[in-house]
CSV table of C-alpha atoms in Angstrom, one decimal:
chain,number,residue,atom,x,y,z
W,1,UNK,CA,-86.2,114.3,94.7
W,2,UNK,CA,-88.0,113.2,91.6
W,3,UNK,CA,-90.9,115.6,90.8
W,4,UNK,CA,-94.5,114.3,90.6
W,5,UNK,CA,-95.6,114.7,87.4
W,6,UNK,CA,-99.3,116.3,86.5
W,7,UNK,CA,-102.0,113.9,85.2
W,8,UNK,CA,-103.4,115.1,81.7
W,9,UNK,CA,-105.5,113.5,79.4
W,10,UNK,CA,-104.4,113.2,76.0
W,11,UNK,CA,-106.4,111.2,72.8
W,12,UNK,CA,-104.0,110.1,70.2
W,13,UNK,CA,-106.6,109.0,67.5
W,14,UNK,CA,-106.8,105.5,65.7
W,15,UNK,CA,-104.5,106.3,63.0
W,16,UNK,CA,-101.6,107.1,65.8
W,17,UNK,CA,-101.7,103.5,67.2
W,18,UNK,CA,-101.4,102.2,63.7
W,19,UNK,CA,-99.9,103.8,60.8
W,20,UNK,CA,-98.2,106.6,62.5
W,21,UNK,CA,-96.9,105.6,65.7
W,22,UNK,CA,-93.8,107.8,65.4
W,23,UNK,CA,-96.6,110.9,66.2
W,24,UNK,CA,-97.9,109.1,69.0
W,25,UNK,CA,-94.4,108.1,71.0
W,26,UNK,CA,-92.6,111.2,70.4
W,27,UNK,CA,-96.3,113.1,72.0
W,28,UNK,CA,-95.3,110.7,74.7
W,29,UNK,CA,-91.6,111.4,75.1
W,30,UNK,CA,-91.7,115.3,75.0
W,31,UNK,CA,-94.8,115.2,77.8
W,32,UNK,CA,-92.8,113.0,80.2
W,33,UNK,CA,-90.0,115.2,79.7
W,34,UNK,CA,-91.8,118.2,80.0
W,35,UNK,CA,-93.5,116.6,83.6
W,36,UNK,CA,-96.6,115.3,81.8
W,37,UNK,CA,-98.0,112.0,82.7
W,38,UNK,CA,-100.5,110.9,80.0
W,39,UNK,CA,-104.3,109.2,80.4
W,40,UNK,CA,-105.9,108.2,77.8
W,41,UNK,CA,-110.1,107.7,77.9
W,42,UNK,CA,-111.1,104.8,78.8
W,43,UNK,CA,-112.1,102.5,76.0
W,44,UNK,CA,-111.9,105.5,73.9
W,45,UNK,CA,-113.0,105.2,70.1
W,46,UNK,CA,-112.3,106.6,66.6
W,47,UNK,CA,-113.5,110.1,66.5
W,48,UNK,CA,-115.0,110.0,63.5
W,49,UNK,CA,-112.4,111.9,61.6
W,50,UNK,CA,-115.0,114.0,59.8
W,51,UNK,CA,-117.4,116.9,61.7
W,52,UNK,CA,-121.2,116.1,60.4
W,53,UNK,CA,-121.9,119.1,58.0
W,54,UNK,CA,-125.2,118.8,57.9
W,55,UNK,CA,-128.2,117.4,60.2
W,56,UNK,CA,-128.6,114.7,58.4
W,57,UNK,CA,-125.7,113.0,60.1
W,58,UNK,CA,-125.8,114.3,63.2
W,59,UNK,CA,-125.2,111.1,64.6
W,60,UNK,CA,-121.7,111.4,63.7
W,61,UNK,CA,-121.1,113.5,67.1
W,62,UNK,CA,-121.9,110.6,69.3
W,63,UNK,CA,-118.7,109.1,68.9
W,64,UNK,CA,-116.3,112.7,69.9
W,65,UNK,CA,-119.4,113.3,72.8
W,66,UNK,CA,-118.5,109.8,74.2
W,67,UNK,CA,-115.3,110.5,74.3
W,68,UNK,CA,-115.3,113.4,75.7
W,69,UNK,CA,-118.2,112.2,77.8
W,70,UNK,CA,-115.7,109.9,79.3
W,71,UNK,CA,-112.8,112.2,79.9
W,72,UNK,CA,-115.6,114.1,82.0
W,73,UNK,CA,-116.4,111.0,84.1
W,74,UNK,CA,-112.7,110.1,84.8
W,75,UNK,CA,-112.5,113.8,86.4
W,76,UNK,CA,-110.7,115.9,83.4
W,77,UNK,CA,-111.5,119.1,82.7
W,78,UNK,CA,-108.9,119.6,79.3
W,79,UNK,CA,-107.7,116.8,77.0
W,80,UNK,CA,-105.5,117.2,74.3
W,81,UNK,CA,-104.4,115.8,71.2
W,82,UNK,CA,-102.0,115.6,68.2
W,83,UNK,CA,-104.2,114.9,65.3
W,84,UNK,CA,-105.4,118.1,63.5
W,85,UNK,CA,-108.7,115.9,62.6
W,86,UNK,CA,-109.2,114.9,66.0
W,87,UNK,CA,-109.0,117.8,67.4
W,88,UNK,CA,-111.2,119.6,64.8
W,89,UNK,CA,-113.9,116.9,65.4
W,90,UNK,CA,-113.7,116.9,69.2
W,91,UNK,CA,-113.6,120.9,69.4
W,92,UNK,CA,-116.4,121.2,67.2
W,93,UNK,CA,-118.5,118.5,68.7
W,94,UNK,CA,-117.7,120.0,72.3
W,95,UNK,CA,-118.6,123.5,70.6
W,96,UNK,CA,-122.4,122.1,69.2
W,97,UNK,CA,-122.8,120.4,73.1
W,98,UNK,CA,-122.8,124.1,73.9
W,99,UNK,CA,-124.3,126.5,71.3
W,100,UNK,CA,-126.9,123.7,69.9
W,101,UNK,CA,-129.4,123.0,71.9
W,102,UNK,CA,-131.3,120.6,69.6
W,103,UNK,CA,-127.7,118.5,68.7
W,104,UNK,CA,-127.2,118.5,72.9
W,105,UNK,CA,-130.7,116.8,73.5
W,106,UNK,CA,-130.5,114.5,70.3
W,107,UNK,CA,-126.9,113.3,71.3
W,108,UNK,CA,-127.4,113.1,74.9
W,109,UNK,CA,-130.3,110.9,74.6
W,110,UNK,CA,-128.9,108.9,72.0
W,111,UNK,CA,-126.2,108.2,74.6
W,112,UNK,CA,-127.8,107.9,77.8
W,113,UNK,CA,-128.5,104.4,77.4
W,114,UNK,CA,-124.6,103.5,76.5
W,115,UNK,CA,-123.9,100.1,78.6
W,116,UNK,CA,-120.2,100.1,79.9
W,117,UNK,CA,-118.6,96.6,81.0
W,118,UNK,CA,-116.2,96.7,83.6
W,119,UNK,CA,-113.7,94.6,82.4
W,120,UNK,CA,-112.8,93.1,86.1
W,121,UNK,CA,-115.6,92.7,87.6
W,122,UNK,CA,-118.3,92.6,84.7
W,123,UNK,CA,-120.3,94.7,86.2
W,124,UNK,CA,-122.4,96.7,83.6
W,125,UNK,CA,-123.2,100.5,84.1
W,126,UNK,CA,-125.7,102.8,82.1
W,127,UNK,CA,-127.9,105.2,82.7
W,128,UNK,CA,-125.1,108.3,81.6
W,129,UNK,CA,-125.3,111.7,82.5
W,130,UNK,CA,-125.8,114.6,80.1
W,131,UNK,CA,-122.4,115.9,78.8
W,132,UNK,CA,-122.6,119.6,78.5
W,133,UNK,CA,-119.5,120.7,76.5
W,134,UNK,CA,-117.4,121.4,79.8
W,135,UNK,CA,-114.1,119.6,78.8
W,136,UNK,CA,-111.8,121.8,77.0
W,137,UNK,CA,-110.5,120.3,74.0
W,138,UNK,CA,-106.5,121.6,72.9
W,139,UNK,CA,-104.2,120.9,70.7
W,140,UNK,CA,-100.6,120.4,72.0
W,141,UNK,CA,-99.8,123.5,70.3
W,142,UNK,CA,-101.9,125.5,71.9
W,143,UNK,CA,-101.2,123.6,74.8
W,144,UNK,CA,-97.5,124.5,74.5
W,145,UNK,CA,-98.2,127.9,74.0
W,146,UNK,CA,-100.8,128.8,76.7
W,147,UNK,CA,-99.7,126.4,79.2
W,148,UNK,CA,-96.0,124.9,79.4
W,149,UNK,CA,-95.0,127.9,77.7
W,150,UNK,CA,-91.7,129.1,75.5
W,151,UNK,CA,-89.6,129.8,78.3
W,152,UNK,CA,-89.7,126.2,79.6
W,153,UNK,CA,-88.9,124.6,76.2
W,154,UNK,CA,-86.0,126.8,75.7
W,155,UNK,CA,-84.3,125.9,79.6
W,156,UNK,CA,-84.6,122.5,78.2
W,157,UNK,CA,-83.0,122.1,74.7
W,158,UNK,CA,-80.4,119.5,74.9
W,159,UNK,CA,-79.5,119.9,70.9
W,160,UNK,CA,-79.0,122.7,68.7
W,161,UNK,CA,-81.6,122.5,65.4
W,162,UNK,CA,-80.4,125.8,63.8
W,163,UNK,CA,-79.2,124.5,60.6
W,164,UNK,CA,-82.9,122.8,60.2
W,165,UNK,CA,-84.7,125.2,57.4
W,166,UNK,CA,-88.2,124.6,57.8
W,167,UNK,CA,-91.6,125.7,56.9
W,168,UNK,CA,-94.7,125.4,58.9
W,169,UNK,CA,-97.7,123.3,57.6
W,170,UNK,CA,-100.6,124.1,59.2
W,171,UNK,CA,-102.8,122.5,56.4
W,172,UNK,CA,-107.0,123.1,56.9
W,173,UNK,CA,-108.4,121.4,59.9
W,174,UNK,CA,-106.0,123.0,62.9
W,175,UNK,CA,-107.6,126.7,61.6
W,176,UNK,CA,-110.8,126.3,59.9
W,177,UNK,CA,-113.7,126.6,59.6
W,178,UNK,CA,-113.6,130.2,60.8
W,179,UNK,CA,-114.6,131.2,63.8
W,180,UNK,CA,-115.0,127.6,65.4
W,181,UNK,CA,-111.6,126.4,65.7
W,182,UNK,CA,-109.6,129.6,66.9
W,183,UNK,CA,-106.1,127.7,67.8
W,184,UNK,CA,-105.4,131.0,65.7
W,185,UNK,CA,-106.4,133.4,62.9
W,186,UNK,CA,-107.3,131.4,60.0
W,187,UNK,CA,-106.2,133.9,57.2
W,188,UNK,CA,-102.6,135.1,59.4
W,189,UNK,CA,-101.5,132.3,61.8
W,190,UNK,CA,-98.1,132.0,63.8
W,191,UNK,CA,-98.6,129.8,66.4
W,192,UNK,CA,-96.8,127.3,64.3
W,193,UNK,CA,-93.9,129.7,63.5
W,194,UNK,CA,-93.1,130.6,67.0
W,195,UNK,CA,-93.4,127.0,68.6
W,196,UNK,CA,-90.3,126.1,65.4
W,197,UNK,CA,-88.3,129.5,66.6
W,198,UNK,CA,-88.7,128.5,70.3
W,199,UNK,CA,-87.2,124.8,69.8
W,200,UNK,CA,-84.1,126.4,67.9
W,201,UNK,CA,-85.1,126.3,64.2
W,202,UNK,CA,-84.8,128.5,61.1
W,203,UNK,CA,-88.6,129.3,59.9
W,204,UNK,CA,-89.2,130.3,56.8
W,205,UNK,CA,-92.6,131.6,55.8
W,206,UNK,CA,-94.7,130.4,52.2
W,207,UNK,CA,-97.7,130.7,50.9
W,208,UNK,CA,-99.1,127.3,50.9
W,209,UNK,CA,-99.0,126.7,54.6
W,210,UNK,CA,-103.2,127.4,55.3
W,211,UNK,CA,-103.6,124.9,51.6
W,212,UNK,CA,-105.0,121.9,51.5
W,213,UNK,CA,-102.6,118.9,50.8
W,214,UNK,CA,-106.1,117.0,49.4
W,215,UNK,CA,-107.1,115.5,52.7
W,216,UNK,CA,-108.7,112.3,51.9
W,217,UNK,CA,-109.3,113.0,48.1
W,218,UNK,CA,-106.1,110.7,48.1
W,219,UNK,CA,-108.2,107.9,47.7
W,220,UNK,CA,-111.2,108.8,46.2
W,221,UNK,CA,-109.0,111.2,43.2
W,222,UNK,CA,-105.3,110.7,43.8
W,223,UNK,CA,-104.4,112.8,40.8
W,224,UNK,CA,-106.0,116.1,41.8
W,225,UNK,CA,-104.5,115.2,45.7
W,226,UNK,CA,-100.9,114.9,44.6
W,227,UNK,CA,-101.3,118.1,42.3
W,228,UNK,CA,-102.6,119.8,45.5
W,229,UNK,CA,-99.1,117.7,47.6
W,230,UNK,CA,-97.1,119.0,44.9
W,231,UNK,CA,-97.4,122.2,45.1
W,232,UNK,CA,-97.6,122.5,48.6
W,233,UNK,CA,-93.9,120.8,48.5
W,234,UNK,CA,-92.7,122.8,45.4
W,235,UNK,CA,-93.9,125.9,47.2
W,236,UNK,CA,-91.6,124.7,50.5
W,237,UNK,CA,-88.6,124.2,48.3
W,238,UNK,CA,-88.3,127.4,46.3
W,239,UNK,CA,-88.7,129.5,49.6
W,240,UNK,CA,-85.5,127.8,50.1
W,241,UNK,CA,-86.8,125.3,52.9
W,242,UNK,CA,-85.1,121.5,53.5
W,243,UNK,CA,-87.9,120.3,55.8
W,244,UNK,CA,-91.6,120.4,56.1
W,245,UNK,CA,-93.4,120.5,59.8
W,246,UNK,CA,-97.2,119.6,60.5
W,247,UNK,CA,-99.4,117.4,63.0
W,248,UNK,CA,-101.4,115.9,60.8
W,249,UNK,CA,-101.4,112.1,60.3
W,250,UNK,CA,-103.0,112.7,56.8
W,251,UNK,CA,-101.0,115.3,55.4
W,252,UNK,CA,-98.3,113.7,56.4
W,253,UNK,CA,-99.7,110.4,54.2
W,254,UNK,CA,-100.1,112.8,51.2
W,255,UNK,CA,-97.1,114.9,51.9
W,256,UNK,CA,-94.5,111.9,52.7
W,257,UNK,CA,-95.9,108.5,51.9
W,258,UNK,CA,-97.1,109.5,48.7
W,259,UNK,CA,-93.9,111.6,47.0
W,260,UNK,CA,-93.7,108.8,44.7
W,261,UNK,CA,-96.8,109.2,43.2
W,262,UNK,CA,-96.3,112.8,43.4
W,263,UNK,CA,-93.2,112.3,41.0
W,264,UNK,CA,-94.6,109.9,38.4
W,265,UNK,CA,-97.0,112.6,37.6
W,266,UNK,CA,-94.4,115.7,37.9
W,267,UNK,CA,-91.4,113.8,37.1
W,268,UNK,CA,-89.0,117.4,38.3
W,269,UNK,CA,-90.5,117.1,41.4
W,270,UNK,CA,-87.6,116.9,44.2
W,271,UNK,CA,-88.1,114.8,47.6
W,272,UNK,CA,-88.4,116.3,51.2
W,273,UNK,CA,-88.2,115.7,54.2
W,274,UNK,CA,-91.4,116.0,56.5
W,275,UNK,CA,-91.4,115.6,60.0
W,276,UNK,CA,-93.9,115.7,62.9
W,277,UNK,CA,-93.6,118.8,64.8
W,278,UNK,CA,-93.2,116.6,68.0
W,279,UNK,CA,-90.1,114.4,66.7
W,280,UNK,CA,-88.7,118.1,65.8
W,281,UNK,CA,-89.6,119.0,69.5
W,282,UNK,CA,-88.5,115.6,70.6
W,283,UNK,CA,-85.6,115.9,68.5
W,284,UNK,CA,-84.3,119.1,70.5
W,285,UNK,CA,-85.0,118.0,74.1
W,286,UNK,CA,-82.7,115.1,73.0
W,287,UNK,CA,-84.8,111.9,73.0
W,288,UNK,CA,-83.2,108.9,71.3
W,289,UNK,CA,-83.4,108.8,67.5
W,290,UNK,CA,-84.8,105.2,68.1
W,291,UNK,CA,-88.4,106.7,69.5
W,292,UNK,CA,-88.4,109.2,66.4
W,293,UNK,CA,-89.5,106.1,64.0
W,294,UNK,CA,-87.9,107.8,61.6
W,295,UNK,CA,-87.2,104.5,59.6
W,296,UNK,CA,-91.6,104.9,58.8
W,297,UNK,CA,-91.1,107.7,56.4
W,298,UNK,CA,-90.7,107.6,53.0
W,299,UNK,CA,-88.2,110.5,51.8
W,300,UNK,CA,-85.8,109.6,54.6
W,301,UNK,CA,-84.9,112.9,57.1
W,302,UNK,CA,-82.0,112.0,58.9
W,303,UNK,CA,-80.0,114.2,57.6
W,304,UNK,CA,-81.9,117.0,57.8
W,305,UNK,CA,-81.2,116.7,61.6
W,306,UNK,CA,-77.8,115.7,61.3
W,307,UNK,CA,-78.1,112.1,61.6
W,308,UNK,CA,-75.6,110.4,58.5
W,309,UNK,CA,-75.9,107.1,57.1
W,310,UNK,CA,-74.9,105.0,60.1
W,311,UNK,CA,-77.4,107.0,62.1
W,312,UNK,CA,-74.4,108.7,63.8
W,313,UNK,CA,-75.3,112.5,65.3
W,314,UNK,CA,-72.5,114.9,62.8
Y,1,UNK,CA,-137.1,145.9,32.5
Y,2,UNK,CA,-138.0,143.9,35.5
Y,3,UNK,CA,-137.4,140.2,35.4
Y,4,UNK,CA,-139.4,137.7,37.8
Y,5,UNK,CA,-138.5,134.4,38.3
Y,6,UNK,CA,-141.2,131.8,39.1
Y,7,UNK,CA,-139.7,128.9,40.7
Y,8,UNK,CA,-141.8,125.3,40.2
Y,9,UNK,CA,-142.6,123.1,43.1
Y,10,UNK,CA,-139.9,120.8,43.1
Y,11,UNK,CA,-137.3,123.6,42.4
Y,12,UNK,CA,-138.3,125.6,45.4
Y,13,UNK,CA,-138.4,122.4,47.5
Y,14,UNK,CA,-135.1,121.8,46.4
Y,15,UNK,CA,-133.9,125.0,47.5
Y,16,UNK,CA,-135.9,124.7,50.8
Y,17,UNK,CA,-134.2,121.8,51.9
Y,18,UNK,CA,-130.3,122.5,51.3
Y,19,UNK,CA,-131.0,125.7,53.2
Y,20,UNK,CA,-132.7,123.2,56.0
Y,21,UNK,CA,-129.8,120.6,55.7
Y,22,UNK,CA,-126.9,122.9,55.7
Y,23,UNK,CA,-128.0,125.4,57.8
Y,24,UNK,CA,-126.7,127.8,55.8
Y,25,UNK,CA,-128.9,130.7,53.6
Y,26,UNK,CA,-127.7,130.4,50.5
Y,27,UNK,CA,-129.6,133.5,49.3
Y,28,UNK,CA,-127.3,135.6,50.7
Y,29,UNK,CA,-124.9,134.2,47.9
Y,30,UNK,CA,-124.5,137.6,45.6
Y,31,UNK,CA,-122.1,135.6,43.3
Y,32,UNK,CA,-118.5,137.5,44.5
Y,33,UNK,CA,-116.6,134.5,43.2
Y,34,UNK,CA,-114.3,134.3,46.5
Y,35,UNK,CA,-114.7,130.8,47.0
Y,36,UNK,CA,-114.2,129.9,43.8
Y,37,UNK,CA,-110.5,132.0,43.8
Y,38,UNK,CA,-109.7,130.5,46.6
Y,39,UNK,CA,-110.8,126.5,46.1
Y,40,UNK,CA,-107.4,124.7,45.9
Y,41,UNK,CA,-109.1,122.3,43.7
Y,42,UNK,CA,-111.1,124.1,40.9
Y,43,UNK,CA,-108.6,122.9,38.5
Y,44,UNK,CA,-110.2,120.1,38.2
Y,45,UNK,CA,-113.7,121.1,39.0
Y,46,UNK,CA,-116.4,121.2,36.0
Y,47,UNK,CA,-118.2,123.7,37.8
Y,48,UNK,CA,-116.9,126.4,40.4
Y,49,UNK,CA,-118.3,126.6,43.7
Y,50,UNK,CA,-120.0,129.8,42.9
Y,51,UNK,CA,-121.6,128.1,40.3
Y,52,UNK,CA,-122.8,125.4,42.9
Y,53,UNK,CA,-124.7,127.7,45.1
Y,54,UNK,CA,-126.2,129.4,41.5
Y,55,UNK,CA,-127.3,126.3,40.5
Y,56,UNK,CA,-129.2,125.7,44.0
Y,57,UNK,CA,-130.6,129.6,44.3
Y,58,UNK,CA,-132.1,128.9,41.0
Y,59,UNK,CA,-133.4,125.7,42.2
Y,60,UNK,CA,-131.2,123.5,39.1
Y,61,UNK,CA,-131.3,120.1,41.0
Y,62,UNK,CA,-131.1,118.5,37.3
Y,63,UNK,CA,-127.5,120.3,36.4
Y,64,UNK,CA,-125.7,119.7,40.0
Y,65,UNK,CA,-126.6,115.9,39.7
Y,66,UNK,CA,-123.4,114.1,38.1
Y,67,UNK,CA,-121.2,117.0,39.0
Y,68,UNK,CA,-117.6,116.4,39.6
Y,69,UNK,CA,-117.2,119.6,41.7
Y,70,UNK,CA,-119.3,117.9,44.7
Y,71,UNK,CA,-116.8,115.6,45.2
Y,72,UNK,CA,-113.7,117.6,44.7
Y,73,UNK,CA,-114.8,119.5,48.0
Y,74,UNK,CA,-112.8,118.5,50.8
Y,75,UNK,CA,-114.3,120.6,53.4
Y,76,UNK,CA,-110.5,122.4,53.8
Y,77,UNK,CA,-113.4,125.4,54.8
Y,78,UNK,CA,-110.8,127.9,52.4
Y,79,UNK,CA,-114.0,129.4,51.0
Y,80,UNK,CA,-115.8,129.8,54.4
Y,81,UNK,CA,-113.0,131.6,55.4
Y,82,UNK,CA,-113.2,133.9,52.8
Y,83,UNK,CA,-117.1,134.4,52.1
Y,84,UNK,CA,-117.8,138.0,52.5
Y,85,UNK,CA,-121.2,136.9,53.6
Y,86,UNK,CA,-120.5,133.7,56.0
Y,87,UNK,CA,-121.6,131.4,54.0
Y,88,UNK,CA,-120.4,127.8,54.7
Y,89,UNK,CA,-120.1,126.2,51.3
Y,90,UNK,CA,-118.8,122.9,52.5
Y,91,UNK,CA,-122.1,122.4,54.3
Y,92,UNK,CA,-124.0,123.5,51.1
Y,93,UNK,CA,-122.2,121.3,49.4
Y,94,UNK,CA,-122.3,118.4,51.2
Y,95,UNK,CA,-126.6,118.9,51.8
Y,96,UNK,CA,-126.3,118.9,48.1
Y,97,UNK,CA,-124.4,115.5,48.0
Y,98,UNK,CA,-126.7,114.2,50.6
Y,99,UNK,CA,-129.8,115.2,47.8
Y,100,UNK,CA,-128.5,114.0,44.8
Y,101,UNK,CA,-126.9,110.7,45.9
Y,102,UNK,CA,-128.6,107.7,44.1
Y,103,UNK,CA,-130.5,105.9,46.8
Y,104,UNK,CA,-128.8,102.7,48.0
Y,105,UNK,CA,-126.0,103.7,45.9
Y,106,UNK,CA,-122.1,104.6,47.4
Y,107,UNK,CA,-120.4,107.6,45.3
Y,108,UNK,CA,-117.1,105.9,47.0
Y,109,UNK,CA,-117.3,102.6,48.8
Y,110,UNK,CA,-114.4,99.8,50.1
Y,111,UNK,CA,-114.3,98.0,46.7
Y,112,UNK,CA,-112.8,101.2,45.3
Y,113,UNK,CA,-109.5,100.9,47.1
Y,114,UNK,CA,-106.9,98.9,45.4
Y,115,UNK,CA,-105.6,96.0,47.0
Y,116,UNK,CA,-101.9,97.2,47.1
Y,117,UNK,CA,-102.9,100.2,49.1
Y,118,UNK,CA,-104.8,98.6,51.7
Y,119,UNK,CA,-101.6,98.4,53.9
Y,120,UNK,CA,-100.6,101.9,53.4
Y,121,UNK,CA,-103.4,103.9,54.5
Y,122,UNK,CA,-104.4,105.7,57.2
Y,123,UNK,CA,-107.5,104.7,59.0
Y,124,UNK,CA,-108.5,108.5,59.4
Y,125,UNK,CA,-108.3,108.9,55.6
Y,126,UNK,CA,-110.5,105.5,55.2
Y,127,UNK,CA,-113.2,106.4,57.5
Y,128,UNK,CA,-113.1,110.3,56.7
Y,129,UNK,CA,-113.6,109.4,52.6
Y,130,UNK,CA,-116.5,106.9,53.6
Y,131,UNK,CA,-118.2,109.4,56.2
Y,132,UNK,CA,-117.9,111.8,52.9
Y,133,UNK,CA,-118.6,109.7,50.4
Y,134,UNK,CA,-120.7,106.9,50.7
Y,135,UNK,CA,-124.4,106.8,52.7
């Protein structure tokens, strides 16, 4: 008998669709495997990428409130995602819906009059309810954690990723700021750790896994973000690891696709291997290589998971 | 000897208004240096981020304007994590942004991405830089 599998929402994000689709189908393989099937909001949007600091731009939040807004109205109570920004902009917009009175009756009002199109039938609806903050936002690794839990990953390894040295990147926006994000303790986390123990790898610890890889100063000051990559990477290496892990979209742009910039400026500098920490999970529950996209990354990691040349498993 | 400082108009206004945008109470800066030792980017910073939140309890608006160190920040929240007294210096900083900007004017816009790049990059960088750094 096949086994029904539970209904969860999930938001991947614009950049998942687009530049990093490896993050988005591996999320999709390891939750189908795990018994997940995946909804994504209607007509959902970009999130806006960056939480408004100041009340100024408040208006920033209408975009993760719509979303989440929506998740509401198609009868979710939790959606997750994969993208640290995402889920530090949906968390903390859900958080202000909640503790901010004067940001809930701005924001609400500002979205009240939304007009949604049915696409069938043309049929326009507005008039939106308030959205109070009552859709819990997660991360998968939380998700993982508090919900599917260890035990269930383990019974379902299909390959054996011991020989895969690797360090956990948790970069900024998956703990901070303090207080407000609480997937774990900002100045001591492990969630990271564990989840790379539990699918079979060896973790090593350094220092550089709560730094900042330069976020989107990549654009606007390249050379202070790949001195930031650098010795995020360097850091990795003489701990003795071969791999990187993170979820983040962005570090992964300034930790992978940029390693060439990153050695014109530090000519010593040595490539590595990052990964996704779902094609590492996806990896061990033995999906196809073909769905890891691992052909998208720029210091190729094959054979950090054992894959040679011809793309045959050693 | 006692010293008292008498703020002018427009430097007290100035004050009164990042603690209004940021939300934050800058006052309660006593100058610890934390955020400034943990920064990952003061290496390149002209001035430190303790230096920032000086420079607004004194009411400077004249010294931040043209700073580097405002857009260095990129709200990694190291220092709020490490404040002794809770201070949120990526909000200061970007109230402080928000004030100084040159109306009408984009500190980053589009036309600063080179061409070559345009295919590379990832739309959360694009709109997260732009959100940042331009009006």
């Amino acid at each position: 008998m096949v086994n029904k599998k539970t209904k969860l929402h999930y938001y991947p994000g614009c950049t998942l669709k687009e530049k990093t689709t490896n993050l988005d189908n591996t999320t999709y393989a390891v939750m189908d495997l795990l018994g997940y099937e995946l909804i994504e909001p209607e007509n959902w949007t970009c999130c806006g990428a960056e939480f408004p600091l100041t009340e100024e731009k408040i208006v920033g939040l209408a975009a993760p409130v719509r979303i989440l807004r929506q998740v509401k109205l198609e009868g979710g109570n939790e959606v997750f995602t994969v993208c640290s920004f995402c889920f530090n902009v949906l968390k903390r917009a859900n958080e202000a819906m909640v503790t901010d009175p004067l940001k809930h009756k701005r924001i609400n009002a500002f979205l009240k009059d939304d007009i949604a199109i049915d696409r069938v039938t043309g049929e326009k609806t507005t008039d939106f309810p308030e959205y109070n903050g009552d859709v819990s936002v997660l991360h998968l690794l939380e998700f993982i954690r508090d919900e599917i839990g260890y035990e269930k990953i383990r019974s379902l390894l299909k390959r054996d990723l011991s020989k895969v040295k690797v360090v956990p990147y948790y970069g900024c926006r998956l703990l901070r700021p303090k207080g407000k994000i609480g997937i774990d303790e900002p100045d001591d986390p492990s969630i990271f750790e564990e989840f790379l123990e539990n699918i079979g790898c060896e973790v090593i610890d350094f220092p550089f896994k709560q730094e900042c890889c330069g976020s989107y100063l990549s654009l606007s000051m390249p050379d202070a973000a790949s001195e930031a990559s650098y010795n995020i990477l360097r850091s990795a290496e003489l701990n003795g690891a071969d791999v990187v892990a993170l979820s983040c979209p962005l570090c992964y742009y300034n930790l992978d696709r940029r390693q060439d910039r990153i050695k014109e400026k530090f000519p010593e500098f040595h490539e590595m291997p990052v990964f996704f920490f779902t094609q590492l999970l996806a990896w061990a529950l033995g999906v196809d290589e073909e769905v890891l996209g691992l052909d998208q990354h720029f210091c190729d990691p094959r054979s950090a998971i054992g894959i040679d040349k011809s793309g045959v498993e050693i | 000897m006692r010293i008292k400082l008498k703020f002018e108009e427009n430097e007290k206004k100035f004050i009164d208004r990042v603690n209004e945008l940021s939300g934050e109470n800058i006052y309660s800066c006593y100058q610890c240096g934390c955020c400034s030792s943990g920064c990952p980017f003061v290496f390149e910073m002209d001035i430190l981020p303790n230096q920032i939140i000086r420079l607004v309890q004194m009411g400077r608006e004249e010294e931040l304007i043209g700073s580097k160190a405002l857009f260095l920040c990129a709200s990694c929240f190291t220092c709020q994590s490490r404040c002794p007294k809770g201070i949120n210096i990526a909000n200061v900083a970007e109230a402080v942004r928000h004030l100084i900007e040159p109306k009408g004017k984009d500190y980053f816009g589009p036309q600063e991405i080179p061409v070559e790049l345009a295919d590379e990059l990832p739309q959360q960088a694009l709109v997260a830089v732009y959100r940042k750094f331009s009006k």
